[in-house]
């Protein structure tokens, strides 16, 4: 029996640091002197009782009140910290609330924030309709700005939000260059790392201050729970984010924490299939006369392919393609003809999705000028040949006879 196996038998965490898939299989497991389940079971609570007055008044209690987390939440947040290569992870009710909370934690009245033009669209609403109420100004920047971000940093800039690859248009950002300029002015860089799931890219290693994920997507992985995470290495920053989340009264259900923790166990295995299926679909789509371009950073024809190769160890299941200009009737005909691709928001679950994305209205720094309909595909875990055949028969419906 290996040393690690003996230790586990005795109820201790493994003593060796394994590779990422091993880490994901072992992270956040319960330990104890007695027998215990392999996964941390659901610990639901609002009130947590303390056995004595002395325990009640102790300052450094790990579990205080259900809203601040139970062992179910800790198992998940410890596991996400391992995944992201960070020290502390704050769980939040959704990916959007994770982004909003980090922005609120890092701003005050009259702050200025720099937000990538390719951000998840609802972030714009937070910035333009909510933060503005407190005098916080948002400036959207070209996702491909790299080190020229320095020209936009002002004395009152308190945060830079990146998302790589960006929502809908899949630009890969040069996080290392942005960080190196931002650090000169002590401006924290936040990265929405949902696309890579933390499995293919770790922004904290590139010097980013916070890596944010919509746990709803690949970590949850089954399209049945909503959650967000923010992971930091800087404990003072983590405390700030934690405080803001508590002040806002956030709560993550223990059941959802359990589901997401169960999801993380199979993250690597699932992502490999998402990756292979997406690449097969992207390569096939690139050859179709109905398609004018494919937006997938792992393809050599993507403008940021070299940057993607530098930073990412793989690609997930989400990419875009531009359908050659056609009538809305034909677009509807194509979408309605699909059998295996569902039409719905979100992504990262086991199922394939395909939606049209009217992207022009969510760009201000870099206008979207492509003709035709931008489509977003999430390649699920179905058989890739079936997915290709499904697209093929749907194109057949709109192909001129
Ligand atoms: C890149 C990205 N970030 C954040 C979010 C928000 O996540 P949630 O739906 O968990 O709020 C989404 C949702 O689609 C997303 O695509």
mmCIF file of C-alpha atoms and ligand atoms in Angstrom:
data_model
loop_
_atom_site.group_PDB
_atom_site.id
_atom_site.type_symbol
_atom_site.label_atom_id
_atom_site.label_comp_id
_atom_site.label_asym_id
_atom_site.label_seq_id
_atom_site.Cartn_x
_atom_site.Cartn_y
_atom_site.Cartn_z
ATOM 1 C CA UNK A 1 0.000 0.000 0.000
ATOM 2 C CA UNK A 2 1.372 3.429 -0.938
ATOM 3 C CA UNK A 3 2.092 6.038 1.700
ATOM 4 C CA UNK A 4 -0.816 8.142 0.451
ATOM 5 C CA UNK A 5 -3.219 5.204 0.579
ATOM 6 C CA UNK A 6 -2.133 4.392 4.140
ATOM 7 C CA UNK A 7 -2.621 7.994 5.181
ATOM 8 C CA UNK A 8 -6.088 8.043 3.615
ATOM 9 C CA UNK A 9 -6.964 4.834 5.417
ATOM 10 C CA UNK A 10 -6.101 6.590 8.645
ATOM 11 C CA UNK A 11 -8.306 9.475 7.587
ATOM 12 C CA UNK A 12 -5.730 12.056 6.597
ATOM 13 C CA UNK A 13 -5.335 14.051 3.397
ATOM 14 C CA UNK A 14 -2.804 12.697 0.845
ATOM 15 C CA UNK A 15 0.750 13.674 1.690
ATOM 16 C CA UNK A 16 1.954 13.861 -1.919
ATOM 17 C CA UNK A 17 0.998 16.566 -4.401
ATOM 18 C CA UNK A 18 -0.408 14.789 -7.460
ATOM 19 C CA UNK A 19 -1.093 16.083 -10.969
ATOM 20 C CA UNK A 20 -4.257 18.069 -11.646
ATOM 21 C CA UNK A 21 -6.636 15.121 -12.210
ATOM 22 C CA UNK A 22 -5.379 13.508 -9.009
ATOM 23 C CA UNK A 23 -5.824 16.762 -7.148
ATOM 24 C CA UNK A 24 -9.407 17.033 -8.426
ATOM 25 C CA UNK A 25 -10.149 13.457 -7.340
ATOM 26 C CA UNK A 26 -8.806 14.009 -3.826
ATOM 27 C CA UNK A 27 -9.433 17.697 -3.037
ATOM 28 C CA UNK A 28 -11.844 18.560 -0.249
ATOM 29 C CA UNK A 29 -12.400 14.963 0.848
ATOM 30 C CA UNK A 30 -13.505 14.514 4.415
ATOM 31 C CA UNK A 31 -11.035 13.086 6.901
ATOM 32 C CA UNK A 32 -11.530 11.594 10.314
ATOM 33 C CA UNK A 33 -10.438 8.968 12.761
ATOM 34 C CA UNK A 34 -13.606 6.992 12.164
ATOM 35 C CA UNK A 35 -15.194 5.833 8.896
ATOM 36 C CA UNK A 36 -16.478 8.587 6.592
ATOM 37 C CA UNK A 37 -17.974 8.987 3.097
ATOM 38 C CA UNK A 38 -15.613 9.582 0.201
ATOM 39 C CA UNK A 39 -17.232 12.948 -0.566
ATOM 40 C CA UNK A 40 -18.142 15.557 2.010
ATOM 41 C CA UNK A 41 -21.862 15.012 2.519
ATOM 42 C CA UNK A 42 -24.397 17.828 2.407
ATOM 43 C CA UNK A 43 -24.264 19.861 5.597
ATOM 44 C CA UNK A 44 -27.305 22.108 5.573
ATOM 45 C CA UNK A 45 -27.611 24.729 8.275
ATOM 46 C CA UNK A 46 -28.704 28.197 9.146
ATOM 47 C CA UNK A 47 -27.959 28.013 12.887
ATOM 48 C CA UNK A 48 -24.729 26.405 13.981
ATOM 49 C CA UNK A 49 -24.549 25.574 17.686
ATOM 50 C CA UNK A 50 -21.513 25.978 19.915
ATOM 51 C CA UNK A 51 -21.169 23.654 22.870
ATOM 52 C CA UNK A 52 -19.938 26.262 25.384
ATOM 53 C CA UNK A 53 -19.817 30.010 25.996
ATOM 54 C CA UNK A 54 -16.056 29.879 25.485
ATOM 55 C CA UNK A 55 -16.510 28.337 22.016
ATOM 56 C CA UNK A 56 -19.272 30.825 21.182
ATOM 57 C CA UNK A 57 -17.055 33.867 21.834
ATOM 58 C CA UNK A 58 -13.923 32.416 20.219
ATOM 59 C CA UNK A 59 -12.887 34.697 17.325
ATOM 60 C CA UNK A 60 -11.344 32.139 14.968
ATOM 61 C CA UNK A 61 -14.256 29.737 14.599
ATOM 62 C CA UNK A 62 -14.313 28.054 11.181
ATOM 63 C CA UNK A 63 -18.093 27.654 10.921
ATOM 64 C CA UNK A 64 -20.255 30.381 12.420
ATOM 65 C CA UNK A 65 -23.513 30.701 10.509
ATOM 66 C CA UNK A 66 -24.952 28.831 7.545
ATOM 67 C CA UNK A 67 -24.777 31.837 5.233
ATOM 68 C CA UNK A 68 -21.013 32.022 5.792
ATOM 69 C CA UNK A 69 -20.585 28.389 4.805
ATOM 70 C CA UNK A 70 -20.540 24.873 6.205
ATOM 71 C CA UNK A 71 -18.266 21.896 5.590
ATOM 72 C CA UNK A 72 -20.011 21.392 2.214
ATOM 73 C CA UNK A 73 -18.933 24.855 1.083
ATOM 74 C CA UNK A 74 -15.429 24.448 2.462
ATOM 75 C CA UNK A 75 -14.898 21.163 0.589
ATOM 76 C CA UNK A 76 -15.810 22.913 -2.674
ATOM 77 C CA UNK A 77 -13.950 26.167 -2.087
ATOM 78 C CA UNK A 78 -10.784 24.278 -1.063
ATOM 79 C CA UNK A 79 -11.072 22.216 -4.246
ATOM 80 C CA UNK A 80 -11.513 25.299 -6.465
ATOM 81 C CA UNK A 81 -8.486 26.897 -4.783
ATOM 82 C CA UNK A 82 -6.456 23.809 -5.731
ATOM 83 C CA UNK A 83 -7.797 23.936 -9.287
ATOM 84 C CA UNK A 84 -6.986 27.632 -9.731
ATOM 85 C CA UNK A 85 -3.664 27.426 -7.881
ATOM 86 C CA UNK A 86 -4.855 29.977 -5.313
ATOM 87 C CA UNK A 87 -4.999 30.294 -1.547
ATOM 88 C CA UNK A 88 -8.628 31.221 -0.926
ATOM 89 C CA UNK A 89 -11.897 30.905 -2.816
ATOM 90 C CA UNK A 90 -15.082 32.765 -2.062
ATOM 91 C CA UNK A 91 -18.218 31.028 -3.334
ATOM 92 C CA UNK A 92 -21.054 33.222 -4.560
ATOM 93 C CA UNK A 93 -24.613 32.615 -5.705
ATOM 94 C CA UNK A 94 -23.783 32.991 -9.417
ATOM 95 C CA UNK A 95 -20.961 33.809 -11.783
ATOM 96 C CA UNK A 96 -22.445 37.247 -12.320
ATOM 97 C CA UNK A 97 -22.601 37.914 -8.577
ATOM 98 C CA UNK A 98 -18.938 36.840 -8.287
ATOM 99 C CA UNK A 99 -17.949 39.478 -10.867
ATOM 100 C CA UNK A 100 -20.179 42.158 -9.330
ATOM 101 C CA UNK A 101 -18.957 41.462 -5.796
ATOM 102 C CA UNK A 102 -15.305 41.671 -6.817
ATOM 103 C CA UNK A 103 -15.957 44.989 -8.585
ATOM 104 C CA UNK A 104 -17.798 46.328 -5.536
ATOM 105 C CA UNK A 105 -15.021 45.165 -3.215
ATOM 106 C CA UNK A 106 -12.432 47.016 -5.280
ATOM 107 C CA UNK A 107 -14.208 50.305 -5.931
ATOM 108 C CA UNK A 108 -15.370 53.325 -4.036
ATOM 109 C CA UNK A 109 -17.176 56.494 -5.023
ATOM 110 C CA UNK A 110 -15.583 58.010 -8.153
ATOM 111 C CA UNK A 111 -13.410 54.981 -8.942
ATOM 112 C CA UNK A 112 -12.602 54.146 -12.550
ATOM 113 C CA UNK A 113 -12.624 50.560 -13.813
ATOM 114 C CA UNK A 114 -11.349 49.133 -17.065
ATOM 115 C CA UNK A 115 -13.527 46.376 -18.489
ATOM 116 C CA UNK A 116 -12.831 44.308 -21.589
ATOM 117 C CA UNK A 117 -15.223 44.986 -24.448
ATOM 118 C CA UNK A 118 -15.661 41.204 -24.689
ATOM 119 C CA UNK A 119 -17.034 40.832 -21.144
ATOM 120 C CA UNK A 120 -20.063 38.672 -20.365
ATOM 121 C CA UNK A 121 -22.793 41.060 -21.493
ATOM 122 C CA UNK A 122 -24.749 41.460 -18.194
ATOM 123 C CA UNK A 123 -21.548 42.896 -16.658
ATOM 124 C CA UNK A 124 -22.206 45.958 -18.823
ATOM 125 C CA UNK A 125 -25.530 46.451 -17.143
ATOM 126 C CA UNK A 126 -23.878 46.324 -13.698
ATOM 127 C CA UNK A 127 -21.241 48.810 -14.808
ATOM 128 C CA UNK A 128 -23.448 51.180 -16.821
ATOM 129 C CA UNK A 129 -26.626 51.130 -14.736
ATOM 130 C CA UNK A 130 -25.543 50.228 -11.199
ATOM 131 C CA UNK A 131 -21.961 51.325 -10.521
ATOM 132 C CA UNK A 132 -22.717 54.668 -12.191
ATOM 133 C CA UNK A 133 -25.134 55.427 -9.307
ATOM 134 C CA UNK A 134 -22.056 55.668 -7.067
ATOM 135 C CA UNK A 135 -20.040 57.732 -9.510
ATOM 136 C CA UNK A 136 -17.976 54.696 -10.576
ATOM 137 C CA UNK A 137 -16.972 55.053 -14.201
ATOM 138 C CA UNK A 138 -16.360 52.155 -16.571
ATOM 139 C CA UNK A 139 -14.182 52.359 -19.634
ATOM 140 C CA UNK A 140 -14.398 49.468 -22.095
ATOM 141 C CA UNK A 141 -11.157 48.520 -23.776
ATOM 142 C CA UNK A 142 -10.113 46.450 -26.794
ATOM 143 C CA UNK A 143 -9.564 42.883 -25.517
ATOM 144 C CA UNK A 144 -6.412 42.712 -27.661
ATOM 145 C CA UNK A 145 -4.940 45.800 -25.979
ATOM 146 C CA UNK A 146 -2.068 43.980 -24.215
ATOM 147 C CA UNK A 147 0.511 46.286 -22.643
ATOM 148 C CA UNK A 148 -1.159 49.395 -24.111
ATOM 149 C CA UNK A 149 -3.602 49.112 -21.229
ATOM 150 C CA UNK A 150 -1.118 51.393 -19.511
ATOM 151 C CA UNK A 151 -2.437 54.331 -21.545
ATOM 152 C CA UNK A 152 -5.887 53.874 -19.978
ATOM 153 C CA UNK A 153 -4.818 53.567 -16.338
ATOM 154 C CA UNK A 154 -5.696 56.696 -14.347
ATOM 155 C CA UNK A 155 -4.899 57.640 -10.752
ATOM 156 C CA UNK A 156 -8.456 56.646 -9.831
ATOM 157 C CA UNK A 157 -8.371 53.259 -11.653
ATOM 158 C CA UNK A 158 -9.009 50.556 -9.063
ATOM 159 C CA UNK A 159 -9.635 47.421 -11.117
ATOM 160 C CA UNK A 160 -9.115 45.897 -14.549
ATOM 161 C CA UNK A 161 -11.552 43.185 -15.608
ATOM 162 C CA UNK A 162 -10.439 40.695 -18.258
ATOM 163 C CA UNK A 163 -12.155 37.693 -19.777
ATOM 164 C CA UNK A 164 -10.144 35.307 -21.874
ATOM 165 C CA UNK A 165 -11.218 34.151 -24.358
ATOM 166 C CA UNK A 166 -13.932 36.795 -24.428
ATOM 167 C CA UNK A 167 -17.655 36.156 -24.494
ATOM 168 C CA UNK A 168 -19.112 35.516 -27.950
ATOM 169 C CA UNK A 169 -16.106 36.755 -29.951
ATOM 170 C CA UNK A 170 -13.356 34.620 -28.331
ATOM 171 C CA UNK A 171 -10.436 37.084 -28.321
ATOM 172 C CA UNK A 172 -7.578 35.735 -26.199
ATOM 173 C CA UNK A 173 -6.187 38.412 -23.881
ATOM 174 C CA UNK A 174 -2.504 38.879 -23.103
ATOM 175 C CA UNK A 175 -3.038 38.679 -19.347
ATOM 176 C CA UNK A 176 0.696 38.651 -18.539
ATOM 177 C CA UNK A 177 1.245 41.966 -20.370
ATOM 178 C CA UNK A 178 -1.835 43.563 -18.807
ATOM 179 C CA UNK A 179 -0.747 42.404 -15.344
ATOM 180 C CA UNK A 180 2.793 43.648 -15.789
ATOM 181 C CA UNK A 181 1.533 47.194 -16.572
ATOM 182 C CA UNK A 182 -1.192 47.107 -13.918
ATOM 183 C CA UNK A 183 1.263 46.062 -11.207
ATOM 184 C CA UNK A 184 3.305 49.234 -11.797
ATOM 185 C CA UNK A 185 0.269 51.205 -10.610
ATOM 186 C CA UNK A 186 -0.941 48.680 -8.050
ATOM 187 C CA UNK A 187 -4.174 48.027 -9.947
ATOM 188 C CA UNK A 188 -5.626 44.534 -9.383
ATOM 189 C CA UNK A 189 -6.423 42.479 -12.475
ATOM 190 C CA UNK A 190 -9.498 40.243 -12.338
ATOM 191 C CA UNK A 191 -9.947 37.501 -14.918
ATOM 192 C CA UNK A 192 -13.171 35.741 -15.818
ATOM 193 C CA UNK A 193 -11.664 32.276 -16.291
ATOM 194 C CA UNK A 194 -14.895 30.387 -16.951
ATOM 195 C CA UNK A 195 -14.002 29.220 -20.479
ATOM 196 C CA UNK A 196 -10.924 27.314 -19.313
ATOM 197 C CA UNK A 197 -12.679 26.140 -16.112
ATOM 198 C CA UNK A 198 -9.335 26.700 -14.367
ATOM 199 C CA UNK A 199 -8.298 23.400 -15.902
ATOM 200 C CA UNK A 200 -6.636 24.763 -19.041
ATOM 201 C CA UNK A 201 -5.468 28.136 -17.705
ATOM 202 C CA UNK A 202 -4.532 29.594 -14.342
ATOM 203 C CA UNK A 203 -4.496 33.414 -14.402
ATOM 204 C CA UNK A 204 -3.171 33.675 -10.832
ATOM 205 C CA UNK A 205 0.081 32.101 -12.037
ATOM 206 C CA UNK A 206 0.311 34.936 -14.585
ATOM 207 C CA UNK A 207 0.048 37.453 -11.745
ATOM 208 C CA UNK A 208 -3.680 38.206 -11.872
ATOM 209 C CA UNK A 209 -5.176 39.143 -8.500
ATOM 210 C CA UNK A 210 -8.473 37.266 -8.819
ATOM 211 C CA UNK A 211 -9.617 34.379 -10.984
ATOM 212 C CA UNK A 212 -13.384 34.320 -11.298
ATOM 213 C CA UNK A 213 -15.541 31.487 -12.576
ATOM 214 C CA UNK A 214 -19.151 30.855 -13.242
ATOM 215 C CA UNK A 215 -19.203 27.496 -11.402
ATOM 216 C CA UNK A 216 -22.564 27.088 -13.128
ATOM 217 C CA UNK A 217 -20.643 26.087 -16.255
ATOM 218 C CA UNK A 218 -17.986 23.336 -16.308
ATOM 219 C CA UNK A 219 -17.465 22.786 -12.581
ATOM 220 C CA UNK A 220 -21.178 22.186 -12.016
ATOM 221 C CA UNK A 221 -21.155 20.535 -15.414
ATOM 222 C CA UNK A 222 -24.726 19.238 -15.472
ATOM 223 C CA UNK A 223 -26.816 22.375 -16.140
ATOM 224 C CA UNK A 224 -28.577 22.076 -12.805
ATOM 225 C CA UNK A 225 -26.892 24.447 -10.368
ATOM 226 C CA UNK A 226 -25.928 28.126 -10.331
ATOM 227 C CA UNK A 227 -22.851 29.425 -8.545
ATOM 228 C CA UNK A 228 -19.758 31.595 -8.877
ATOM 229 C CA UNK A 229 -16.283 31.653 -7.385
ATOM 230 C CA UNK A 230 -13.500 34.170 -6.863
ATOM 231 C CA UNK A 231 -10.050 32.810 -6.062
ATOM 232 C CA UNK A 232 -7.119 34.884 -4.781
ATOM 233 C CA UNK A 233 -3.611 34.414 -3.502
ATOM 234 C CA UNK A 234 -3.565 37.671 -1.568
ATOM 235 C CA UNK A 235 -5.271 37.005 1.746
ATOM 236 C CA UNK A 236 -6.056 40.698 2.360
ATOM 237 C CA UNK A 237 -7.826 40.898 -0.995
ATOM 238 C CA UNK A 238 -9.638 37.615 -0.309
ATOM 239 C CA UNK A 239 -10.827 39.073 3.017
ATOM 240 C CA UNK A 240 -12.123 42.183 1.234
ATOM 241 C CA UNK A 241 -14.098 40.080 -1.241
ATOM 242 C CA UNK A 242 -15.375 37.843 1.555
ATOM 243 C CA UNK A 243 -16.501 40.876 3.567
ATOM 244 C CA UNK A 244 -18.330 42.395 0.593
ATOM 245 C CA UNK A 245 -20.073 39.108 -0.166
ATOM 246 C CA UNK A 246 -21.196 38.827 3.470
ATOM 247 C CA UNK A 247 -22.370 42.437 3.500
ATOM 248 C CA UNK A 248 -24.485 41.746 0.439
ATOM 249 C CA UNK A 249 -26.078 38.811 2.234
ATOM 250 C CA UNK A 250 -25.002 36.225 -0.303
ATOM 251 C CA UNK A 251 -25.815 32.616 0.290
ATOM 252 C CA UNK A 252 -24.860 29.470 -1.606
ATOM 253 C CA UNK A 253 -26.988 26.441 -0.869
ATOM 254 C CA UNK A 254 -25.194 23.464 0.646
ATOM 255 C CA UNK A 255 -26.956 21.205 -1.861
ATOM 256 C CA UNK A 256 -25.514 23.209 -4.758
ATOM 257 C CA UNK A 257 -22.068 23.180 -3.139
ATOM 258 C CA UNK A 258 -22.340 19.405 -2.953
ATOM 259 C CA UNK A 259 -23.372 19.146 -6.622
ATOM 260 C CA UNK A 260 -20.524 21.388 -7.753
ATOM 261 C CA UNK A 261 -18.040 19.438 -5.639
ATOM 262 C CA UNK A 262 -19.261 16.227 -7.217
ATOM 263 C CA UNK A 263 -18.909 17.916 -10.618
ATOM 264 C CA UNK A 264 -15.285 18.826 -10.007
ATOM 265 C CA UNK A 265 -14.374 15.149 -9.625
ATOM 266 C CA UNK A 266 -15.025 14.474 -13.320
ATOM 267 C CA UNK A 267 -13.993 17.903 -14.649
ATOM 268 C CA UNK A 268 -10.838 16.715 -16.432
ATOM 269 C CA UNK A 269 -12.527 13.704 -18.043
ATOM 270 C CA UNK A 270 -15.489 15.770 -19.228
ATOM 271 C CA UNK A 271 -13.375 18.617 -20.562
ATOM 272 C CA UNK A 272 -11.344 16.261 -22.749
ATOM 273 C CA UNK A 273 -14.562 15.176 -24.502
ATOM 274 C CA UNK A 274 -15.894 18.752 -24.761
ATOM 275 C CA UNK A 275 -12.552 19.746 -26.263
ATOM 276 C CA UNK A 276 -12.400 16.936 -28.842
ATOM 277 C CA UNK A 277 -16.047 17.373 -29.845
ATOM 278 C CA UNK A 278 -15.708 21.145 -30.223
ATOM 279 C CA UNK A 279 -12.607 20.792 -32.378
ATOM 280 C CA UNK A 280 -14.266 18.205 -34.623
ATOM 281 C CA UNK A 281 -17.297 20.475 -35.037
ATOM 282 C CA UNK A 282 -15.173 23.592 -35.597
ATOM 283 C CA UNK A 283 -13.048 21.883 -38.260
ATOM 284 C CA UNK A 284 -16.125 20.560 -40.030
ATOM 285 C CA UNK A 285 -17.935 23.918 -39.864
ATOM 286 C CA UNK A 286 -14.919 25.707 -41.346
ATOM 287 C CA UNK A 287 -15.452 23.689 -44.546
ATOM 288 C CA UNK A 288 -19.133 24.444 -45.003
ATOM 289 C CA UNK A 289 -20.223 26.968 -47.662
ATOM 290 C CA UNK A 290 -22.803 28.412 -45.211
ATOM 291 C CA UNK A 291 -20.054 29.391 -42.759
ATOM 292 C CA UNK A 292 -17.900 32.473 -43.309
ATOM 293 C CA UNK A 293 -15.627 32.067 -40.279
ATOM 294 C CA UNK A 294 -15.061 29.949 -37.198
ATOM 295 C CA UNK A 295 -14.013 31.580 -33.921
ATOM 296 C CA UNK A 296 -12.047 28.946 -32.008
ATOM 297 C CA UNK A 297 -8.699 29.911 -30.433
ATOM 298 C CA UNK A 298 -7.285 26.378 -30.751
ATOM 299 C CA UNK A 299 -7.546 26.560 -34.545
ATOM 300 C CA UNK A 300 -4.520 27.905 -36.396
ATOM 301 C CA UNK A 301 -6.685 30.387 -38.307
ATOM 302 C CA UNK A 302 -7.695 32.174 -35.087
ATOM 303 C CA UNK A 303 -5.916 35.553 -34.817
ATOM 304 C CA UNK A 304 -4.848 34.849 -31.207
ATOM 305 C CA UNK A 305 -3.852 31.230 -31.730
ATOM 306 C CA UNK A 306 -0.211 31.828 -30.740
ATOM 307 C CA UNK A 307 -1.236 33.571 -27.516
ATOM 308 C CA UNK A 308 -3.668 30.742 -26.763
ATOM 309 C CA UNK A 309 -0.849 28.229 -27.305
ATOM 310 C CA UNK A 310 1.411 30.195 -24.974
ATOM 311 C CA UNK A 311 -1.101 30.366 -22.121
ATOM 312 C CA UNK A 312 -3.584 27.504 -22.375
ATOM 313 C CA UNK A 313 -3.023 23.762 -22.087
ATOM 314 C CA UNK A 314 -6.234 22.927 -23.942
ATOM 315 C CA UNK A 315 -9.591 24.220 -25.096
ATOM 316 C CA UNK A 316 -13.104 23.731 -23.842
ATOM 317 C CA UNK A 317 -16.365 23.124 -25.687
ATOM 318 C CA UNK A 318 -17.468 26.696 -26.401
ATOM 319 C CA UNK A 319 -16.774 28.478 -29.684
ATOM 320 C CA UNK A 320 -18.443 30.584 -32.337
ATOM 321 C CA UNK A 321 -19.014 30.663 -36.056
ATOM 322 C CA UNK A 322 -20.435 33.187 -38.453
ATOM 323 C CA UNK A 323 -23.269 32.011 -40.647
ATOM 324 C CA UNK A 324 -23.165 33.643 -44.076
ATOM 325 C CA UNK A 325 -25.848 36.343 -44.383
ATOM 326 C CA UNK A 326 -29.286 34.768 -44.703
ATOM 327 C CA UNK A 327 -32.869 35.755 -43.982
ATOM 328 C CA UNK A 328 -34.202 35.501 -40.447
ATOM 329 C CA UNK A 329 -36.632 32.915 -41.796
ATOM 330 C CA UNK A 330 -33.736 30.709 -42.896
ATOM 331 C CA UNK A 331 -31.953 31.256 -39.577
ATOM 332 C CA UNK A 332 -35.082 30.095 -37.779
ATOM 333 C CA UNK A 333 -35.407 27.159 -40.159
ATOM 334 C CA UNK A 334 -31.810 26.094 -39.450
ATOM 335 C CA UNK A 335 -32.164 26.388 -35.659
ATOM 336 C CA UNK A 336 -35.520 24.598 -35.597
ATOM 337 C CA UNK A 337 -34.165 21.732 -37.706
ATOM 338 C CA UNK A 338 -31.516 20.810 -35.104
ATOM 339 C CA UNK A 339 -32.173 17.674 -33.086
ATOM 340 C CA UNK A 340 -29.285 17.483 -30.629
ATOM 341 C CA UNK A 341 -28.434 21.152 -30.156
ATOM 342 C CA UNK A 342 -30.728 22.795 -27.649
ATOM 343 C CA UNK A 343 -31.465 26.502 -27.756
ATOM 344 C CA UNK A 344 -30.938 28.044 -24.355
ATOM 345 C CA UNK A 345 -28.656 30.249 -22.284
ATOM 346 C CA UNK A 346 -25.611 29.205 -20.309
ATOM 347 C CA UNK A 347 -23.189 26.423 -21.288
ATOM 348 C CA UNK A 348 -20.688 24.023 -19.730
ATOM 349 C CA UNK A 349 -23.222 21.263 -19.112
ATOM 350 C CA UNK A 350 -23.152 17.791 -20.672
ATOM 351 C CA UNK A 351 -25.448 18.857 -23.496
ATOM 352 C CA UNK A 352 -24.857 20.598 -26.792
ATOM 353 C CA UNK A 353 -26.315 24.032 -27.374
ATOM 354 C CA UNK A 354 -26.448 26.428 -30.275
ATOM 355 C CA UNK A 355 -27.775 29.979 -30.183
ATOM 356 C CA UNK A 356 -27.628 33.053 -32.411
ATOM 357 C CA UNK A 357 -25.852 35.942 -30.673
ATOM 358 C CA UNK A 358 -26.638 39.485 -31.823
ATOM 359 C CA UNK A 359 -23.223 40.705 -30.693
ATOM 360 C CA UNK A 360 -23.074 44.185 -32.253
ATOM 361 C CA UNK A 361 -25.193 45.680 -29.452
ATOM 362 C CA UNK A 362 -22.714 44.455 -26.790
ATOM 363 C CA UNK A 363 -19.613 46.091 -28.217
ATOM 364 C CA UNK A 364 -18.532 49.701 -27.767
ATOM 365 C CA UNK A 365 -14.705 49.828 -27.944
ATOM 366 C CA UNK A 366 -14.325 47.546 -30.953
ATOM 367 C CA UNK A 367 -17.418 47.515 -33.159
ATOM 368 C CA UNK A 368 -18.446 44.144 -34.555
ATOM 369 C CA UNK A 369 -18.392 44.515 -38.318
ATOM 370 C CA UNK A 370 -18.861 40.974 -39.637
ATOM 371 C CA UNK A 371 -21.839 40.450 -41.887
ATOM 372 C CA UNK A 372 -23.969 37.407 -41.174
ATOM 373 C CA UNK A 373 -25.225 35.847 -37.956
ATOM 374 C CA UNK A 374 -22.806 35.097 -35.131
ATOM 375 C CA UNK A 375 -23.686 31.708 -33.666
ATOM 376 C CA UNK A 376 -22.387 30.267 -30.385
ATOM 377 C CA UNK A 377 -21.960 26.524 -30.020
ATOM 378 C CA UNK A 378 -21.420 24.544 -26.880
ATOM 379 C CA UNK A 379 -20.188 21.069 -27.800
ATOM 380 C CA UNK A 380 -21.590 18.660 -25.245
ATOM 381 C CA UNK A 381 -20.706 15.075 -24.449
ATOM 382 C CA UNK A 382 -22.790 13.447 -27.192
ATOM 383 C CA UNK A 383 -21.074 11.500 -29.963
ATOM 384 C CA UNK A 384 -19.312 14.041 -32.189
ATOM 385 C CA UNK A 385 -20.350 12.262 -35.417
ATOM 386 C CA UNK A 386 -24.000 12.577 -34.420
ATOM 387 C CA UNK A 387 -23.480 16.278 -33.759
ATOM 388 C CA UNK A 388 -21.840 16.815 -37.150
ATOM 389 C CA UNK A 389 -24.647 14.896 -38.890
ATOM 390 C CA UNK A 390 -27.198 16.997 -37.062
ATOM 391 C CA UNK A 391 -25.620 20.255 -38.245
ATOM 392 C CA UNK A 392 -25.311 18.824 -41.750
ATOM 393 C CA UNK A 393 -28.990 17.920 -42.000
ATOM 394 C CA UNK A 394 -29.952 21.353 -40.607
ATOM 395 C CA UNK A 395 -27.792 23.110 -43.216
ATOM 396 C CA UNK A 396 -29.519 20.884 -45.773
ATOM 397 C CA UNK A 397 -32.794 22.551 -44.834
ATOM 398 C CA UNK A 398 -31.542 25.995 -45.873
ATOM 399 C CA UNK A 399 -29.332 24.987 -48.806
ATOM 400 C CA UNK A 400 -30.730 26.130 -52.148
ATOM 401 C CA UNK A 401 -32.029 23.099 -54.094
HETATM 402 C C1 LIG B 1 -18.097 34.004 -19.393
HETATM 403 C C2 LIG B 1 -19.223 34.048 -18.411
HETATM 404 N N1 LIG B 1 -19.001 34.596 -17.213
HETATM 405 C C3 LIG B 1 -19.974 34.689 -16.292
HETATM 406 C C4 LIG B 1 -21.237 34.212 -16.548
HETATM 407 C C5 LIG B 1 -22.315 34.353 -15.508
HETATM 408 O O1 LIG B 1 -22.527 33.132 -14.882
HETATM 409 P P1 LIG B 1 -23.873 32.798 -14.085
HETATM 410 O O2 LIG B 1 -24.883 32.402 -15.093
HETATM 411 O O3 LIG B 1 -23.426 31.698 -13.174
HETATM 412 O O4 LIG B 1 -24.238 34.037 -13.344
HETATM 413 C C6 LIG B 1 -21.513 33.618 -17.776
HETATM 414 C C7 LIG B 1 -22.867 33.081 -18.062
HETATM 415 O O5 LIG B 1 -23.217 32.678 -19.139
HETATM 416 C C8 LIG B 1 -20.480 33.541 -18.739
HETATM 417 O O6 LIG B 1 -20.701 33.013 -19.963
#
